[in-house]
Coordinates of N, CA and C and ligand atoms in Angstrom, one line a residue:
M1 N 107.5 -140.6 -52.1 CA 106.0 -140.9 -52.1 C 105.7 -139.6 -52.1
S2 N 104.5 -139.1 -52.6 CA 103.9 -137.7 -52.8 C 102.7 -137.7 -51.3
D3 N 102.9 -136.9 -50.7 CA 102.1 -136.8 -49.6 C 100.8 -136.8 -49.9
N4 N 99.8 -137.6 -49.7 CA 98.1 -137.8 -50.0 C 96.8 -137.6 -49.2
T5 N 97.8 -136.9 -47.9 CA 97.1 -136.6 -46.4 C 95.9 -135.6 -47.1
E6 N 96.0 -134.8 -48.1 CA 94.8 -133.9 -48.0 C 93.8 -134.3 -49.1
Y7 N 94.6 -135.2 -49.7 CA 93.4 -136.0 -50.6 C 92.6 -137.2 -50.2
L8 N 93.0 -137.9 -49.1 CA 92.3 -138.4 -48.5 C 91.3 -138.2 -47.5
T9 N 91.7 -137.2 -46.9 CA 91.0 -136.4 -45.9 C 89.4 -136.1 -46.8
G10 N 90.2 -134.9 -48.0 CA 89.0 -134.9 -48.6 C 88.1 -135.7 -49.1
L11 N 88.7 -136.5 -49.7 CA 87.7 -137.9 -50.2 C 86.9 -138.6 -49.2
L12 N 87.7 -139.0 -47.7 CA 86.5 -139.4 -46.8 C 85.9 -138.6 -45.9
T13 N 85.7 -137.2 -45.9 CA 84.8 -136.5 -45.7 C 83.6 -136.3 -46.6
T14 N 84.1 -136.4 -47.9 CA 82.8 -136.5 -48.3 C 82.0 -138.1 -48.5
H15 N 82.6 -138.9 -48.2 CA 82.2 -140.1 -47.7 C 81.2 -139.9 -47.0
I16 N 81.6 -139.5 -45.3 CA 81.3 -139.3 -44.3 C 80.0 -138.3 -44.3
K17 N 79.8 -137.5 -44.8 CA 78.9 -136.7 -45.9 C 77.5 -137.5 -45.7
R18 N 77.9 -138.3 -46.6 CA 76.9 -139.3 -47.3 C 75.9 -140.2 -46.4
T19 N 76.7 -139.8 -45.1 CA 76.1 -141.1 -44.0 C 75.5 -140.0 -43.0
E20 N 75.0 -140.7 -42.2 CA 74.3 -139.8 -40.7 C 75.7 -139.6 -39.6
L21 N 76.8 -140.2 -39.7 CA 78.0 -140.5 -39.1 C 78.5 -139.0 -38.2
Q22 N 78.4 -139.3 -37.0 CA 79.5 -137.8 -36.6 C 80.4 -138.3 -36.4
V23 N 81.4 -137.6 -37.0 CA 82.9 -138.2 -37.1 C 83.8 -136.7 -36.9
T24 N 84.6 -136.6 -35.9 CA 85.7 -135.3 -35.5 C 86.8 -135.2 -36.8
K25 N 87.0 -134.2 -37.0 CA 88.6 -133.7 -37.6 C 89.4 -134.8 -37.0
D26 N 89.6 -134.8 -36.0 CA 90.5 -135.8 -35.4 C 90.5 -137.2 -35.8
Q27 N 89.4 -137.7 -35.5 CA 88.8 -138.9 -36.2 C 89.4 -139.6 -37.7
I28 N 89.0 -138.0 -38.2 CA 89.0 -138.3 -39.9 C 90.5 -138.3 -40.0
S29 N 91.3 -138.0 -39.4 CA 92.6 -137.8 -39.3 C 93.5 -139.2 -39.4
Q30 N 92.7 -139.5 -37.7 CA 93.7 -141.3 -37.2 C 92.9 -141.9 -38.6
L31 N 91.8 -142.0 -39.0 CA 91.3 -142.9 -39.8 C 91.9 -142.9 -41.5
V32 N 92.9 -141.7 -41.6 CA 93.2 -141.3 -42.7 C 94.7 -142.1 -42.2
G33 N 95.3 -141.6 -41.4 CA 96.6 -142.3 -41.5 C 96.6 -143.6 -40.6
F34 N 95.6 -144.2 -40.7 CA 95.6 -146.1 -40.7 C 95.5 -146.2 -42.0
V35 N 95.0 -145.7 -43.5 CA 94.8 -146.6 -44.5 C 96.3 -146.2 -45.1
Q36 N 97.0 -145.0 -44.3 CA 98.1 -144.6 -44.7 C 99.1 -146.0 -44.4
M37 N 99.2 -146.0 -43.0 CA 99.9 -147.3 -42.6 C 99.5 -148.8 -43.3
I38 N 97.9 -148.9 -43.5 CA 98.0 -150.4 -44.4 C 98.8 -150.2 -45.9
D39 N 98.3 -149.4 -46.4 CA 99.3 -148.8 -47.7 C 100.7 -149.0 -47.9
K40 N 101.4 -148.7 -46.8 CA 102.3 -148.6 -46.7 C 103.4 -150.0 -46.0
W41 N 102.7 -150.1 -45.2 CA 103.1 -151.6 -45.0 C 102.6 -153.1 -45.7
N42 N 101.7 -152.5 -46.5 CA 100.8 -154.0 -47.3 C 101.8 -154.4 -48.2
K43 N 102.7 -153.8 -49.0 CA 103.7 -153.9 -49.8 C 104.5 -155.2 -49.2
T44 N 105.2 -155.0 -48.1 CA 106.0 -155.9 -47.3 C 105.2 -157.2 -46.4
Y45 N 103.9 -156.5 -46.3 CA 103.1 -157.4 -44.9 C 101.9 -158.2 -45.4
N46 N 101.8 -157.8 -46.9 CA 100.5 -158.6 -47.3 C 99.3 -158.8 -46.4
L47 N 98.9 -157.1 -46.1 CA 97.9 -157.2 -45.3 C 96.5 -157.1 -45.5
T48 N 96.4 -156.9 -46.9 CA 94.8 -156.8 -47.5 C 95.2 -157.1 -49.4
S49 N 94.0 -157.4 -49.7 CA 93.8 -157.8 -51.0 C 93.5 -156.4 -51.9
V50 N 93.3 -155.5 -51.3 CA 93.1 -154.1 -51.7 C 93.9 -153.5 -52.0
R51 N 94.1 -152.5 -53.1 CA 96.0 -152.2 -53.2 C 95.6 -151.0 -53.3
D52 N 94.5 -150.5 -53.9 CA 94.5 -148.8 -54.2 C 93.9 -148.2 -52.9
V53 N 94.5 -147.1 -52.5 CA 94.2 -146.6 -51.1 C 92.7 -146.1 -51.4
E54 N 91.8 -145.5 -52.4 CA 90.8 -144.7 -52.8 C 89.7 -146.2 -52.4
S55 N 90.0 -147.7 -52.9 CA 89.4 -148.6 -52.3 C 89.4 -148.7 -50.5
M56 N 90.3 -148.5 -50.4 CA 90.8 -148.9 -48.7 C 89.4 -148.6 -48.0
L57 N 89.5 -146.6 -48.4 CA 88.9 -146.1 -47.7 C 87.0 -146.6 -47.6
L58 N 86.7 -146.8 -48.8 CA 85.5 -147.6 -49.1 C 85.4 -149.1 -48.3
K59 N 86.2 -150.0 -48.8 CA 85.9 -151.2 -48.3 C 86.8 -151.3 -46.9
H60 N 87.2 -150.8 -46.4 CA 87.9 -151.1 -45.4 C 87.2 -149.9 -44.2
I61 N 87.6 -148.6 -44.2 CA 86.7 -147.6 -43.6 C 85.3 -147.4 -43.9
M62 N 85.2 -147.0 -44.4 CA 83.6 -146.8 -44.4 C 82.7 -148.2 -44.2
D63 N 83.3 -149.1 -44.2 CA 82.5 -150.5 -44.7 C 83.1 -150.3 -42.4
S64 N 83.7 -150.4 -42.1 CA 83.6 -151.0 -40.8 C 82.8 -149.6 -39.9
I65 N 83.4 -148.4 -40.4 CA 82.7 -147.2 -39.0 C 81.4 -147.3 -39.2
V66 N 80.2 -148.1 -40.3 CA 78.8 -148.0 -40.4 C 78.5 -148.8 -39.4
V67 N 79.5 -149.3 -38.9 CA 79.3 -150.5 -37.3 C 78.6 -149.8 -36.3
A68 N 79.3 -148.4 -35.9 CA 79.9 -147.8 -34.1 C 78.4 -147.7 -33.7
P69 N 77.2 -147.2 -34.8 CA 76.0 -146.6 -33.8 C 75.7 -148.4 -33.2
H70 N 75.8 -149.0 -33.7 CA 75.4 -150.6 -33.6 C 76.1 -151.2 -32.0
L71 N 77.1 -150.6 -31.6 CA 78.0 -150.8 -30.3 C 77.5 -150.5 -29.3
T72 N 77.1 -150.8 -28.5 CA 76.8 -150.1 -27.2 C 77.5 -150.3 -25.8
Q73 N 78.3 -151.8 -26.2 CA 78.6 -152.0 -24.9 C 80.2 -151.8 -24.5
N74 N 81.0 -152.4 -23.7 CA 82.5 -151.8 -23.0 C 83.5 -152.5 -23.6
H75 N 83.4 -153.7 -24.0 CA 84.6 -154.3 -24.3 C 84.0 -155.2 -25.2
Y76 N 84.5 -155.3 -26.6 CA 84.4 -156.3 -27.5 C 85.6 -157.2 -27.9
I77 N 85.6 -158.3 -28.6 CA 86.9 -158.9 -29.3 C 86.6 -158.7 -30.5
D78 N 87.5 -158.5 -31.7 CA 87.4 -158.7 -32.9 C 88.2 -159.6 -33.6
V79 N 87.5 -161.0 -33.9 CA 88.4 -162.3 -33.9 C 88.5 -161.9 -35.4
G80 N 89.8 -162.7 -36.2 CA 90.3 -162.6 -37.4 C 90.3 -161.4 -37.7
T81 N 90.9 -160.8 -36.7 CA 90.8 -159.0 -37.5 C 91.9 -158.9 -38.7
G82 N 92.9 -159.6 -39.1 CA 93.8 -159.1 -39.8 C 94.6 -158.0 -39.4
P83 N 94.5 -156.7 -40.4 CA 95.0 -155.8 -39.8 C 94.6 -154.7 -39.1
G84 N 93.5 -155.3 -38.2 CA 92.4 -154.6 -37.6 C 91.7 -153.9 -38.1
L85 N 90.3 -155.2 -39.0 CA 88.9 -154.8 -39.8 C 88.1 -155.6 -38.8
P86 N 87.1 -155.1 -38.1 CA 86.6 -153.4 -38.2 C 87.1 -152.9 -37.1
G87 N 88.2 -153.4 -36.7 CA 88.2 -153.0 -34.9 C 89.2 -151.9 -35.0
I88 N 89.9 -151.5 -35.6 CA 90.3 -150.1 -35.6 C 89.9 -149.1 -35.6
P89 N 89.0 -149.3 -37.4 CA 88.1 -147.8 -37.4 C 87.0 -147.7 -36.4
L90 N 86.7 -148.8 -35.6 CA 85.8 -149.0 -34.7 C 86.2 -148.2 -33.3
A91 N 87.9 -148.5 -33.1 CA 88.1 -147.8 -32.0 C 88.3 -146.5 -32.0
I92 N 88.8 -146.0 -33.0 CA 88.9 -144.5 -33.4 C 87.3 -143.9 -33.5
M93 N 86.2 -144.6 -33.7 CA 85.0 -143.9 -33.9 C 84.8 -143.8 -32.3
L94 N 84.4 -145.0 -31.4 CA 84.5 -145.0 -30.4 C 85.7 -145.5 -29.4
P95 N 86.1 -143.7 -28.4 CA 87.4 -144.3 -27.6 C 86.9 -144.3 -26.4
E96 N 85.7 -144.5 -26.2 CA 85.3 -145.1 -24.7 C 85.4 -146.7 -24.6
T97 N 85.2 -147.3 -26.1 CA 85.2 -148.4 -25.8 C 86.4 -149.2 -26.2
H98 N 86.3 -150.4 -25.3 CA 88.1 -151.5 -25.6 C 87.8 -152.4 -26.6
F99 N 88.7 -152.7 -27.5 CA 88.9 -153.7 -28.1 C 89.9 -154.5 -28.2
T100 N 89.8 -155.8 -27.7 CA 90.9 -156.8 -28.1 C 90.9 -157.1 -29.9
L101 N 92.1 -157.2 -30.0 CA 92.1 -157.5 -31.7 C 93.0 -158.8 -31.6
L102 N 92.2 -160.3 -32.2 CA 93.0 -161.2 -32.4 C 93.4 -161.6 -33.6
D103 N 94.3 -162.0 -34.1 CA 94.6 -162.9 -35.3 C 95.6 -163.4 -34.8
S104 N 95.6 -164.6 -36.0 CA 96.6 -165.6 -35.3 C 98.2 -166.0 -35.9
L105 N 97.9 -164.6 -37.2 CA 99.2 -164.1 -37.7 C 100.0 -163.4 -37.1
G106 N 101.3 -163.5 -36.7 CA 102.3 -162.6 -36.2 C 102.3 -161.3 -36.5
K107 N 102.7 -161.0 -38.1 CA 102.7 -160.4 -38.2 C 101.8 -159.1 -38.9
R108 N 100.6 -159.3 -39.0 CA 99.5 -159.1 -38.8 C 99.1 -157.9 -37.5
V109 N 99.8 -158.7 -36.5 CA 99.3 -158.4 -34.9 C 100.8 -157.2 -34.8
R110 N 102.0 -157.5 -35.1 CA 102.7 -156.5 -35.3 C 102.4 -155.2 -35.5
F111 N 101.7 -155.2 -37.1 CA 101.5 -153.9 -37.5 C 100.3 -153.3 -36.7
M112 N 99.6 -153.9 -36.2 CA 98.4 -153.4 -35.5 C 99.2 -152.9 -34.0
K113 N 100.1 -153.4 -33.4 CA 101.2 -152.8 -32.1 C 101.4 -151.1 -32.9
Q114 N 101.9 -151.5 -33.7 CA 102.7 -150.0 -34.1 C 101.7 -149.2 -34.5
V115 N 100.8 -149.5 -35.3 CA 99.3 -148.4 -35.4 C 98.7 -147.9 -34.0
A116 N 98.9 -148.7 -33.2 CA 98.4 -148.2 -31.7 C 99.5 -147.1 -31.1
Y117 N 100.5 -147.7 -31.5 CA 101.8 -146.5 -31.2 C 101.9 -145.5 -31.8
E118 N 101.4 -145.5 -33.3 CA 101.8 -143.9 -34.2 C 100.4 -142.8 -34.0
L119 N 99.4 -144.2 -33.5 CA 98.2 -143.4 -33.7 C 97.4 -142.9 -32.6
K120 N 98.6 -143.2 -31.2 CA 98.1 -143.2 -29.9 C 96.7 -143.7 -29.7
L121 N 96.3 -144.9 -30.1 CA 95.2 -145.3 -29.8 C 95.5 -146.3 -28.1
D122 N 94.9 -145.8 -27.4 CA 94.9 -146.4 -26.2 C 94.1 -147.6 -25.8
N123 N 92.9 -147.8 -26.7 CA 91.3 -148.5 -26.2 C 91.5 -149.9 -27.1
I124 N 92.7 -150.3 -27.9 CA 93.1 -151.4 -28.6 C 94.4 -152.3 -28.1
Q125 N 93.9 -153.6 -27.9 CA 94.9 -154.5 -27.4 C 94.7 -155.6 -28.6
P126 N 95.9 -155.5 -29.4 CA 96.2 -156.6 -30.5 C 97.0 -157.9 -29.6
V127 N 96.2 -158.8 -30.1 CA 96.9 -160.0 -29.4 C 96.9 -161.4 -30.4
Q128 N 98.1 -161.9 -30.3 CA 98.6 -163.1 -31.3 C 97.9 -164.2 -30.8
S129 N 96.6 -164.9 -31.4 CA 96.5 -166.5 -30.7 C 95.4 -166.6 -31.8
R130 N 95.0 -168.6 -31.4 CA 94.4 -168.8 -32.7 C 93.1 -168.6 -31.7
V131 N 92.0 -168.2 -32.2 CA 90.4 -167.9 -31.2 C 90.2 -169.0 -30.3
E132 N 90.4 -170.3 -30.9 CA 89.9 -171.5 -30.1 C 90.7 -171.6 -28.9
D133 N 91.9 -171.0 -28.8 CA 92.9 -171.2 -27.7 C 93.1 -170.3 -27.1
Y134 N 92.4 -168.9 -27.0 CA 92.5 -167.8 -26.3 C 91.3 -168.0 -25.1
V135 N 92.8 -166.9 -23.9 CA 91.5 -167.2 -22.6 C 91.3 -165.2 -22.8
S136 N 90.5 -164.9 -22.3 CA 90.4 -163.9 -22.2 C 91.1 -163.3 -20.8
P137 N 91.8 -162.0 -20.5 CA 92.3 -162.2 -19.2 C 91.3 -160.9 -18.2
H138 N 90.2 -160.6 -19.3 CA 89.4 -159.5 -19.2 C 87.9 -159.9 -19.3
P139 N 86.8 -159.6 -18.3 CA 85.5 -159.7 -18.8 C 85.1 -159.3 -20.5
L140 N 84.5 -159.6 -21.5 CA 84.7 -159.5 -22.6 C 82.8 -159.3 -23.0
N141 N 82.1 -158.3 -23.3 CA 80.7 -158.2 -23.7 C 80.2 -158.8 -25.1
G142 N 81.1 -158.5 -25.4 CA 81.0 -158.9 -26.9 C 81.8 -159.5 -28.0
A143 N 82.0 -160.1 -29.5 CA 82.9 -160.8 -30.3 C 82.0 -160.2 -31.8
L144 N 83.0 -159.7 -32.5 CA 82.5 -159.4 -34.2 C 83.7 -159.8 -34.7
S145 N 83.0 -160.1 -35.9 CA 84.0 -160.7 -36.9 C 83.6 -160.2 -38.4
R146 N 84.0 -160.0 -39.0 CA 84.3 -159.3 -40.5 C 85.2 -160.5 -41.5
A147 N 84.4 -161.3 -42.3 CA 84.8 -161.9 -43.5 C 86.0 -163.1 -42.8
F148 N 85.5 -163.5 -41.6 CA 86.3 -164.6 -40.7 C 85.8 -165.7 -41.0
A149 N 84.6 -166.1 -40.8 CA 84.3 -167.9 -40.6 C 82.8 -167.6 -40.9
S150 N 82.2 -169.2 -41.4 CA 81.0 -169.1 -41.0 C 80.1 -168.8 -39.9
L151 N 78.8 -168.7 -39.7 CA 78.3 -168.3 -38.2 C 78.7 -169.5 -37.4
N152 N 78.3 -170.9 -38.1 CA 78.5 -171.8 -37.0 C 79.9 -171.9 -36.5
D153 N 81.0 -171.7 -37.3 CA 82.1 -171.8 -36.9 C 82.9 -170.5 -35.8
M154 N 81.5 -169.3 -36.2 CA 82.5 -168.2 -35.5 C 82.3 -168.6 -33.8
L155 N 80.5 -169.1 -34.0 CA 80.1 -169.4 -32.7 C 80.8 -170.3 -32.0
N156 N 80.9 -171.4 -32.5 CA 81.3 -172.5 -31.8 C 83.2 -172.3 -31.4
W157 N 83.4 -171.1 -32.1 CA 85.0 -171.0 -31.7 C 84.9 -169.9 -30.3
C158 N 83.9 -168.9 -30.9 CA 83.9 -167.8 -29.6 C 83.5 -168.2 -28.2
Q159 N 82.5 -169.2 -28.4 CA 81.6 -169.0 -27.5 C 81.9 -169.0 -26.2
H160 N 83.2 -169.9 -25.5 CA 83.6 -169.5 -24.4 C 84.5 -168.4 -24.0
L161 N 84.7 -167.5 -24.8 CA 84.7 -165.9 -24.5 C 83.9 -165.0 -23.6
I162 N 82.7 -165.8 -24.1 CA 81.2 -164.2 -24.1 C 80.6 -164.9 -23.1
G163 N 79.9 -164.5 -22.2 CA 79.1 -164.8 -21.1 C 77.8 -164.9 -21.7
N164 N 76.9 -165.0 -20.8 CA 75.0 -165.5 -21.2 C 74.5 -164.0 -21.6
D165 N 75.3 -163.2 -21.2 CA 74.4 -161.7 -21.4 C 75.0 -160.9 -22.3
G166 N 76.3 -161.7 -22.9 CA 77.0 -161.3 -24.3 C 76.6 -161.5 -25.7
T167 N 77.2 -160.3 -26.6 CA 76.4 -160.4 -28.1 C 77.5 -161.1 -28.9
F168 N 76.9 -161.6 -30.1 CA 78.1 -161.9 -31.2 C 77.4 -161.2 -32.2
I169 N 78.3 -160.6 -33.3 CA 78.4 -159.9 -34.1 C 78.6 -159.7 -35.4
A170 N 77.7 -160.8 -35.5 CA 78.9 -160.9 -37.4 C 78.5 -160.0 -38.8
L171 N 79.6 -159.6 -39.4 CA 79.4 -158.7 -40.4 C 79.7 -159.5 -41.3
K172 N 78.6 -159.5 -42.7 CA 78.4 -160.2 -44.1 C 77.5 -159.3 -45.1
G173 N 78.3 -159.9 -46.2 CA 77.5 -159.6 -47.0 C 76.2 -159.7 -47.3
Q174 N 76.4 -160.7 -48.5 CA 74.7 -161.3 -48.8 C 73.9 -161.9 -47.7
L175 N 73.0 -161.7 -47.4 CA 72.2 -162.2 -45.7 C 72.2 -163.9 -46.3
P176 N 73.4 -164.4 -44.9 CA 73.6 -165.7 -45.1 C 72.3 -166.8 -44.7
Q177 N 71.6 -166.8 -45.2 CA 70.0 -167.4 -44.8 C 70.3 -168.4 -44.2
Q178 N 71.2 -169.4 -44.9 CA 71.3 -171.2 -44.9 C 72.1 -170.5 -43.4
E179 N 73.1 -170.3 -43.5 CA 74.0 -170.5 -41.9 C 72.7 -169.8 -40.8
I180 N 71.9 -168.6 -41.0 CA 71.0 -168.5 -40.0 C 70.2 -170.0 -39.5
D181 N 69.7 -170.7 -40.7 CA 69.0 -171.5 -40.3 C 69.8 -172.8 -39.6
D182 N 71.0 -172.8 -40.0 CA 72.1 -174.1 -39.2 C 72.4 -173.6 -38.0
L183 N 72.0 -173.0 -37.7 CA 72.9 -171.7 -36.4 C 73.0 -173.3 -35.2
P184 N 73.8 -173.2 -34.3 CA 74.5 -174.4 -33.7 C 73.2 -174.0 -32.5
A185 N 72.6 -175.3 -31.6 CA 71.6 -175.3 -30.5 C 72.5 -174.6 -29.5
G186 N 71.3 -173.7 -28.9 CA 71.8 -172.8 -27.8 C 72.1 -171.2 -28.3
F187 N 71.8 -171.2 -29.6 CA 72.1 -169.4 -29.5 C 70.6 -168.9 -30.7
A188 N 70.6 -167.6 -30.5 CA 69.6 -167.2 -31.7 C 70.1 -165.7 -31.6
V189 N 69.4 -165.6 -33.2 CA 69.5 -164.3 -34.1 C 68.6 -163.2 -33.1
T190 N 68.8 -162.3 -32.7 CA 68.0 -161.2 -31.7 C 68.0 -160.3 -32.8
E191 N 68.8 -159.7 -34.1 CA 68.7 -158.5 -34.8 C 69.4 -158.2 -36.0
I192 N 68.6 -158.4 -37.4 CA 69.7 -157.9 -38.6 C 69.4 -156.9 -39.1
V193 N 70.8 -156.2 -39.4 CA 70.7 -154.7 -40.0 C 71.1 -154.9 -40.9
Q194 N 70.3 -154.1 -42.0 CA 71.2 -154.0 -43.6 C 71.8 -152.4 -43.4
L195 N 73.2 -153.1 -43.6 CA 74.4 -151.8 -43.3 C 74.2 -150.8 -44.8
Q196 N 74.2 -149.4 -44.8 CA 74.3 -148.7 -45.9 C 75.8 -148.1 -46.2
V197 N 76.5 -148.6 -47.0 CA 78.0 -147.6 -47.1 C 77.9 -147.3 -48.3
P198 N 78.0 -145.9 -48.3 CA 78.1 -144.9 -49.7 C 79.0 -145.4 -50.8
E199 N 78.4 -145.7 -51.9 CA 79.3 -146.3 -53.1 C 79.6 -147.4 -53.3
L200 N 79.3 -148.0 -52.2 CA 79.8 -149.6 -52.4 C 78.0 -150.4 -52.7
D201 N 78.5 -151.3 -54.0 CA 77.6 -152.1 -54.5 C 77.2 -153.3 -53.8
G202 N 76.1 -154.0 -53.3 CA 76.3 -154.9 -53.0 C 75.8 -155.0 -51.7
D203 N 75.0 -156.2 -51.0 CA 74.5 -156.2 -49.7 C 75.4 -156.0 -48.6
R204 N 75.2 -155.3 -47.5 CA 76.0 -155.3 -46.3 C 75.1 -155.9 -45.1
H205 N 75.6 -156.7 -44.2 CA 74.6 -157.3 -43.3 C 75.2 -157.4 -41.8
L206 N 74.6 -156.6 -41.2 CA 75.2 -157.1 -39.5 C 74.0 -157.8 -38.8
I207 N 74.7 -158.6 -38.4 CA 74.0 -160.1 -37.4 C 74.1 -160.4 -36.4
K208 N 73.3 -159.9 -35.2 CA 73.2 -159.4 -34.0 C 72.9 -161.2 -33.2
I209 N 73.8 -162.0 -32.7 CA 73.2 -163.3 -32.0 C 73.3 -163.1 -30.2
V210 N 72.7 -163.9 -29.7 CA 73.1 -164.1 -28.2 C 72.9 -165.6 -28.2
K211 N 73.4 -166.2 -26.8 CA 73.2 -167.7 -26.1 C 72.0 -167.6 -25.7
S212 N 71.0 -168.5 -26.3 CA 69.4 -168.3 -26.0 C 69.3 -170.0 -25.0
Ligands
SAM1 C1 90.0 -163.0 -44.6 S1 90.8 -162.1 -43.4 C2 89.9 -160.8 -42.9 C3 90.7 -159.7 -41.7 C4 89.5 -158.8 -41.4 N1 88.9 -159.0 -40.4 C5 88.8 -158.2 -42.7 O1 87.9 -157.9 -42.5 O2 89.6 -157.6 -43.8 C6 90.9 -163.5 -42.0 C7 91.8 -163.5 -40.9 O3 91.8 -164.3 -39.9 C8 92.8 -165.2 -39.5 N2 92.4 -166.4 -38.6 C9 91.9 -167.4 -39.3 N3 91.6 -168.2 -38.5 C10 91.8 -167.6 -37.7 C11 91.8 -168.4 -36.3 N4 91.5 -169.6 -35.6 N5 91.9 -167.2 -35.1 C12 92.7 -166.6 -35.5 N6 92.2 -165.4 -36.4 C13 92.4 -166.3 -37.1 C14 93.6 -164.4 -40.5 O4 95.0 -164.7 -40.3 C15 93.0 -163.8 -41.3 O5 94.1 -162.4 -40.8

């Protein structure tokens, strides 16, 4: 297999220049390393339906890192993270922030542990569990998720993990107005941000929710 590091580094640098994100060379190198690991393991572990590395840079890396400026707390849990999305790109962008990465599938958790080892990421903790059953040994400030569940299910399944001063952050495509209207009692939307991801068509939204 040819080494595509230089090619992917150039492509990712070009995408990042079209945003206001500040990303160091070391962070770009880790983000590229993550994509290369997904690509390598995808053949046997079925980590993502996105098959080509160029699309992974946009749909997985850029789509995740645009969330970084909106995370201001110390410890988040990424529920239904799959191979570590958006949690691993965010952990690379925010080395002082801790991310618990939760997925119910063992092979995805094994993959994330190998990523932590190879990319020397000490601010992620991959955990295999169903979110409904998980009890965190540490206080968590926020729960985030992408492509995981309806807002209603996410909140019902995660509410035991987050205290009254914590935040729930859902990453969605088109604004799910019906899900917002049907929010379970005791929760309120505090912020909706339209995210801009260069080259990606279609809406991207970040929805912040708190216990009310
Ligand atoms: C569609 S994938 C999304 C993966 C990733 N968040 C992304 O954006 O690409 C949903 C993931 O949620 C996990 N999952 C489904 N139900 C779960 C549950 N109850 N608790 C924890 N993980 C769950 C699945 O194993 C799968 O990896």
